[in-house]
mmCIF file of C-alpha atoms in Angstrom:
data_model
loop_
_atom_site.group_PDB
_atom_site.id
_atom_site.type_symbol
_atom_site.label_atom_id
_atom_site.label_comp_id
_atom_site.label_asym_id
_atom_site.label_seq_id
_atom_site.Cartn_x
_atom_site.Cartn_y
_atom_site.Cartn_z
ATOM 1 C CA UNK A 26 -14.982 -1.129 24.423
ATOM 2 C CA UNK A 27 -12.882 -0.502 21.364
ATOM 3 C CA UNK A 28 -11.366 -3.522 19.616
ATOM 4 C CA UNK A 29 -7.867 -3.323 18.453
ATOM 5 C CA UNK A 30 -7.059 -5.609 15.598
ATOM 6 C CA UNK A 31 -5.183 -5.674 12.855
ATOM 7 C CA UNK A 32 -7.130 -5.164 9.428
ATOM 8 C CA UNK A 33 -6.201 -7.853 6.882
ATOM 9 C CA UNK A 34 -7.474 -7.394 3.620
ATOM 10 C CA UNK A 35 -6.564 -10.409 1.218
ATOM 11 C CA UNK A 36 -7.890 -10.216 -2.351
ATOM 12 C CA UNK A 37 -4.111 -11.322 -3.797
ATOM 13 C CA UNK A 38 -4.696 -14.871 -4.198
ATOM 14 C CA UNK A 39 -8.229 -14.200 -5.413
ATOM 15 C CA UNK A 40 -7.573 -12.007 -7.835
ATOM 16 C CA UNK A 41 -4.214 -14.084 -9.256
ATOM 17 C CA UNK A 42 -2.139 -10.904 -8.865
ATOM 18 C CA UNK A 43 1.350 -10.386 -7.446
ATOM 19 C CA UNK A 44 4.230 -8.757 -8.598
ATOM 20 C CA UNK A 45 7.811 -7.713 -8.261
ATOM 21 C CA UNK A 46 7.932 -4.395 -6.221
ATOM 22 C CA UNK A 47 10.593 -1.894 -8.018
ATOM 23 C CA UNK A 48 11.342 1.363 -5.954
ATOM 24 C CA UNK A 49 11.998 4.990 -7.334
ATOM 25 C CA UNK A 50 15.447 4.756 -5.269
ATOM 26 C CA UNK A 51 16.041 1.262 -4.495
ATOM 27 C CA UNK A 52 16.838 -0.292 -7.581
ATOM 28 C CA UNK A 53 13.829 -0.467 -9.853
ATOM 29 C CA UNK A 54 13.790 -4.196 -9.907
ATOM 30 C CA UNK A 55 11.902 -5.010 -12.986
ATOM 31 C CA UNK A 56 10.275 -8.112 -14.539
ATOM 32 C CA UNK A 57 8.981 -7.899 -17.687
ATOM 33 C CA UNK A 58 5.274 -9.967 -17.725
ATOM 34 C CA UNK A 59 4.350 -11.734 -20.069
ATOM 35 C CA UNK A 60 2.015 -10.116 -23.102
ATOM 36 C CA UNK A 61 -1.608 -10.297 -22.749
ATOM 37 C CA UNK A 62 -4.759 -9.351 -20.370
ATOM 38 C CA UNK A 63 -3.412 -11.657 -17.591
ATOM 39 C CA UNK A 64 -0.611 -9.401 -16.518
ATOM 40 C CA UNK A 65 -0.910 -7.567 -13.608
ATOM 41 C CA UNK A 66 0.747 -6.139 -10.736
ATOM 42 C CA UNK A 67 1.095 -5.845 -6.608
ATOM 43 C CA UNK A 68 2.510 -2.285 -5.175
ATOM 44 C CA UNK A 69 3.397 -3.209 -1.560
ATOM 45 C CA UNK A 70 4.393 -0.206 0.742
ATOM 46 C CA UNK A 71 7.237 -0.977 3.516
ATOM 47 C CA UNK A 72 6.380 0.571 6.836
ATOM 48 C CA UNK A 73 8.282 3.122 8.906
ATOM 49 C CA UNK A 74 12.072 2.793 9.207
ATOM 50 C CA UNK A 75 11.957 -0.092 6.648
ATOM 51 C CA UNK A 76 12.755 0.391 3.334
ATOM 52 C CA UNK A 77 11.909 -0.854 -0.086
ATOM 53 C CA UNK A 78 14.957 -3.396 -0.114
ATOM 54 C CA UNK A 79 13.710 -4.778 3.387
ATOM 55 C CA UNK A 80 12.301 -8.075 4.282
ATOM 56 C CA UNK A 81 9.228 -7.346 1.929
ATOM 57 C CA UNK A 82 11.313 -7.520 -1.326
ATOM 58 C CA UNK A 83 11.455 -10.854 -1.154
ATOM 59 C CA UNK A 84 7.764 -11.417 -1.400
ATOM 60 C CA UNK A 85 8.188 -11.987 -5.389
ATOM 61 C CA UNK A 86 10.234 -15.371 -4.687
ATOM 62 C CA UNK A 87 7.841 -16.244 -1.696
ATOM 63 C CA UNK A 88 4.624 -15.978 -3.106
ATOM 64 C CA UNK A 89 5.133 -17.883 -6.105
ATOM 65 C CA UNK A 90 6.259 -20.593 -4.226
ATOM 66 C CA UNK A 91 3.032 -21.115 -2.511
ATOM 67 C CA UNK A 92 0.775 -20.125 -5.363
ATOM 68 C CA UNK A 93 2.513 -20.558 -8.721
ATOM 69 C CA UNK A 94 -0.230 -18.202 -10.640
ATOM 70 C CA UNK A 95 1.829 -15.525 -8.910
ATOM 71 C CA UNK A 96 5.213 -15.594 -10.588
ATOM 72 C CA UNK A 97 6.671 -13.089 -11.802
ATOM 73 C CA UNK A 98 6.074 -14.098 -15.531
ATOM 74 C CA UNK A 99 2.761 -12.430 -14.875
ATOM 75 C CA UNK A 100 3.116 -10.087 -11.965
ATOM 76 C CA UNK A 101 5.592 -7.154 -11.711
ATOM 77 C CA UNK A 102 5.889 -6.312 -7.851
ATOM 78 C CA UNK A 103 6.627 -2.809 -7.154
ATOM 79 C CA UNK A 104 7.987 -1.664 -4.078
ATOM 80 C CA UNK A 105 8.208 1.664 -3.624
ATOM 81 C CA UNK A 106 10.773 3.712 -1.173
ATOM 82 C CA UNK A 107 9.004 6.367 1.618
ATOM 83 C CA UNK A 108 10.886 9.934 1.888
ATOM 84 C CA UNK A 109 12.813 10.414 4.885
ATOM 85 C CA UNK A 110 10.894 11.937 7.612
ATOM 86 C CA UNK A 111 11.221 13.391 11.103
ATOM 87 C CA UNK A 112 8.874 11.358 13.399
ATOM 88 C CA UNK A 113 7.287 13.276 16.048
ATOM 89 C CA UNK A 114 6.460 10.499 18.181
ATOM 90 C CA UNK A 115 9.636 9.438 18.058
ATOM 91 C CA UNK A 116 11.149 12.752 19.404
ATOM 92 C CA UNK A 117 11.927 13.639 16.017
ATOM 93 C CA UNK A 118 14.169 10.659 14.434
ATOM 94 C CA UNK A 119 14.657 10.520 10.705
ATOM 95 C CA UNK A 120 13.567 7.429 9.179
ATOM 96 C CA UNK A 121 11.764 6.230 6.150
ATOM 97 C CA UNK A 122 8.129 6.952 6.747
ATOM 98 C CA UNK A 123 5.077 7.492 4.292
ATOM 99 C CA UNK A 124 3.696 10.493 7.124
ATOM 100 C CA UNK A 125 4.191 11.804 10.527
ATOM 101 C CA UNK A 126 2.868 10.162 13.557
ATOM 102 C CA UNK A 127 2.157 11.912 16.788
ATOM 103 C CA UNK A 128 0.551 9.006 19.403
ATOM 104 C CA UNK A 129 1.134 5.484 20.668
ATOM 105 C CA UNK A 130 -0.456 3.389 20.350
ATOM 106 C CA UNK A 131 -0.676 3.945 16.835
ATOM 107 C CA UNK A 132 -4.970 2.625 15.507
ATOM 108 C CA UNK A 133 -7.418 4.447 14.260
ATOM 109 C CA UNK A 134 -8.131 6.850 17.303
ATOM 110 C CA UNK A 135 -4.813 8.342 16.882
ATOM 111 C CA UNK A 136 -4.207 11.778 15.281
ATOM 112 C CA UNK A 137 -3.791 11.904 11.543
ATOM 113 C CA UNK A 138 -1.027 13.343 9.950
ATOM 114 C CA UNK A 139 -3.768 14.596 7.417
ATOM 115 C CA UNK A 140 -1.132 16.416 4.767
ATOM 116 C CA UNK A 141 1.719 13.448 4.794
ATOM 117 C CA UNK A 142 -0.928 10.945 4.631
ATOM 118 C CA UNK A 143 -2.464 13.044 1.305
ATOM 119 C CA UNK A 144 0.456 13.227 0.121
ATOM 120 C CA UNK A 145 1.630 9.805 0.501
ATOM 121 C CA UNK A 146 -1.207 8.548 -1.052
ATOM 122 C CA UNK A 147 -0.801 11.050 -4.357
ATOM 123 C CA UNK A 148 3.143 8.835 -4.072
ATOM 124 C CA UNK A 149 0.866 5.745 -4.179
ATOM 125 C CA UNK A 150 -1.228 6.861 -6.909
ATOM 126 C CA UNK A 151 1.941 8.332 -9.259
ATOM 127 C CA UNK A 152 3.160 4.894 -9.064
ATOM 128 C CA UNK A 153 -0.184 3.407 -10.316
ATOM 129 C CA UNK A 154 -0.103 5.944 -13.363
ATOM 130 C CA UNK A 155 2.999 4.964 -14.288
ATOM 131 C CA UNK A 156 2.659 1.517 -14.152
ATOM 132 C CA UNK A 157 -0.922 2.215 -16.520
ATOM 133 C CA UNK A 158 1.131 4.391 -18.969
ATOM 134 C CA UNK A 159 4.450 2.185 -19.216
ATOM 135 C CA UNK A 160 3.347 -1.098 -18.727
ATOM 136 C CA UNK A 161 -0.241 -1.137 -19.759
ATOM 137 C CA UNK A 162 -1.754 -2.755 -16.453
ATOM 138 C CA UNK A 163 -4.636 -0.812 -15.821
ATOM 139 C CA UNK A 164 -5.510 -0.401 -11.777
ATOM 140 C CA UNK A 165 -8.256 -3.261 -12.163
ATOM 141 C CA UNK A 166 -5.110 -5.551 -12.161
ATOM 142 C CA UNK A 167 -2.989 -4.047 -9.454
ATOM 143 C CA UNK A 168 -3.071 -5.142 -6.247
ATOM 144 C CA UNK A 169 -2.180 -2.537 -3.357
ATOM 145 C CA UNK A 170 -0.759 -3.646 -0.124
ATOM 146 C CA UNK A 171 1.387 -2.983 2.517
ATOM 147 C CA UNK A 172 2.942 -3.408 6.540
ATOM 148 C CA UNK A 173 2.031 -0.631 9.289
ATOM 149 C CA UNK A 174 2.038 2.454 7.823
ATOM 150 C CA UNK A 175 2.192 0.975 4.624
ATOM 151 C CA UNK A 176 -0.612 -0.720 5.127
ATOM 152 C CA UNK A 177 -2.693 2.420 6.066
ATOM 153 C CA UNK A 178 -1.320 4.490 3.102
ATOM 154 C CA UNK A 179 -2.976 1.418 0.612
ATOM 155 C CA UNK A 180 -6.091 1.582 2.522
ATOM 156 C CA UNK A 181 -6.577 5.062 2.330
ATOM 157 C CA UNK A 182 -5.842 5.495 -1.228
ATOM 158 C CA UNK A 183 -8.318 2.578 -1.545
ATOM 159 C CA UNK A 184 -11.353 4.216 -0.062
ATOM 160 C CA UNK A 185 -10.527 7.517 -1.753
ATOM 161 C CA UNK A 186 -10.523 5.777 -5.317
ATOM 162 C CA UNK A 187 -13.836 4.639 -4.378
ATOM 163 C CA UNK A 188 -14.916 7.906 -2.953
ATOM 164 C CA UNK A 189 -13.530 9.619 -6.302
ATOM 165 C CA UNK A 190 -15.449 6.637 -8.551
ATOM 166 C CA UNK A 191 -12.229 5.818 -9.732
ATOM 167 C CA UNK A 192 -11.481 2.561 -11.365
ATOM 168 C CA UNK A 193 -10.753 0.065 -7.976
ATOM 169 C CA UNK A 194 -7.750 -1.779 -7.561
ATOM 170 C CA UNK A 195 -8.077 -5.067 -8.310
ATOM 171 C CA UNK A 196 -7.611 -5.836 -3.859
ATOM 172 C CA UNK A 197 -5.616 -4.037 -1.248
ATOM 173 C CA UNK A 198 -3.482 -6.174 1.614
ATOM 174 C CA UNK A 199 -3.182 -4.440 4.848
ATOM 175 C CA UNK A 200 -0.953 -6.394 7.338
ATOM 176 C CA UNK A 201 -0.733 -4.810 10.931
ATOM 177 C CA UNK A 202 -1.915 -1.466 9.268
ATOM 178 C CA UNK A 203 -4.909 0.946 9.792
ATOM 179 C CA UNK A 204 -7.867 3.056 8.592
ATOM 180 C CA UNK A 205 -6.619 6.684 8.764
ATOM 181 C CA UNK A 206 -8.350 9.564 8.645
ATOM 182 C CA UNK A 207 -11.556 6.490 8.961
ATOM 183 C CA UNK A 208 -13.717 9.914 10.661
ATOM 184 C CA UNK A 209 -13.688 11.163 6.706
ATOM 185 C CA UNK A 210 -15.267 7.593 5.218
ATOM 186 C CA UNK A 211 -18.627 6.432 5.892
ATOM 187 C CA UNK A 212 -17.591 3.019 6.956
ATOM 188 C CA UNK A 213 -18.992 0.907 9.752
ATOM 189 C CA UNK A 214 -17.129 1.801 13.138
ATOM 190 C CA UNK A 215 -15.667 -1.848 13.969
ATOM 191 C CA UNK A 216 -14.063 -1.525 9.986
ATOM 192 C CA UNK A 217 -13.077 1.627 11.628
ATOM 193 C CA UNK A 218 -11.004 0.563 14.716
#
């Protein structure tokens, strides 16, 4: 029998890092850290038919509230805004989405939208460069994270850093998210599903 729970992957508190999500179309909120090797940032990922102004904005006036090592002094949070896409599943609906899905319920059985999830991911990862480039946080300090298919899109580009030996991110935060494309990692099956 399969198990069907939600992966949650916490390294934020951990690690000390948080930031204040901008988006390439929703704003580019921007807080400048302070100077020094203890800035860092979080890149959370909305999921689909959210967007980067949602509910999950507010996450840089939340989570230093409960952990003050997270403010914003420090942290730049970056939340990026998915491309509209036509949902299959959904008989075709435009929404905000990071990829395609095709079956409900959506876990780690389902079938992968193999070329939006790539290509979400490379969305993930231009994000990452330009926060190394501008800001000088280098991916040991950033935090990746996100909700549903957010969630998945930060795990996948996860494992493929490691599968790449690329510098890891500093955590990754997957709330009510999942594995895709888990048949092309060599991870334990329960991680898996």
């Amino acid at each position: 029998m399969m198990m069907k729970l939600p992966v949650v992957v916490c390294l934020l508190a951990a690690s000390g890092l948080a930031s204040a999500f901008q988006s390439h179309d929703a704003g580019n909120r921007w807080t400048p850290p302070s100077s020094g090797d203890d800035r860092g940032a979080v890149v959370f990922l909305h999921g689909m038919g959210d967007t980067a102004n949602g509910g999950w904005a507010a996450l840089d006036h939340m989570l230093p509230s409960v952990c003050p090592r997270l403010s914003t002094d420090k942290i730049e949070y970056i939340f990026p805004q998915a491309p509209i896409k036509g949902i299959t599943l959904n008989g075709g609906e435009l929404v905000p989405a990071w990829f395609d899905l095709f079956d409900f319920p959506v876990d780690s059985t389902s079938r992968d939208d193999v070329i939006g999830q790539l290509n979400a991911v490379c969305m993930l990862e231009d994000t990452i460069r330009s926060i190394e480039q501008e800001r000088g946080i280098p991916a040991s300090r950033i935090v990746v994270g996100g909700f549903a298919q957010g969630g998945a899109v930060a795990m996948l580009a996860s494992y493929f850093r490691k599968e790449r030996k690329h510098q890891p991110f500093a955590g990754c935060i997957c709330l009510s998210g999942w594995l895709p494309n888990s048949w092309n990692f060599s991870v334990n099956r329960y991680v898996a599903e």
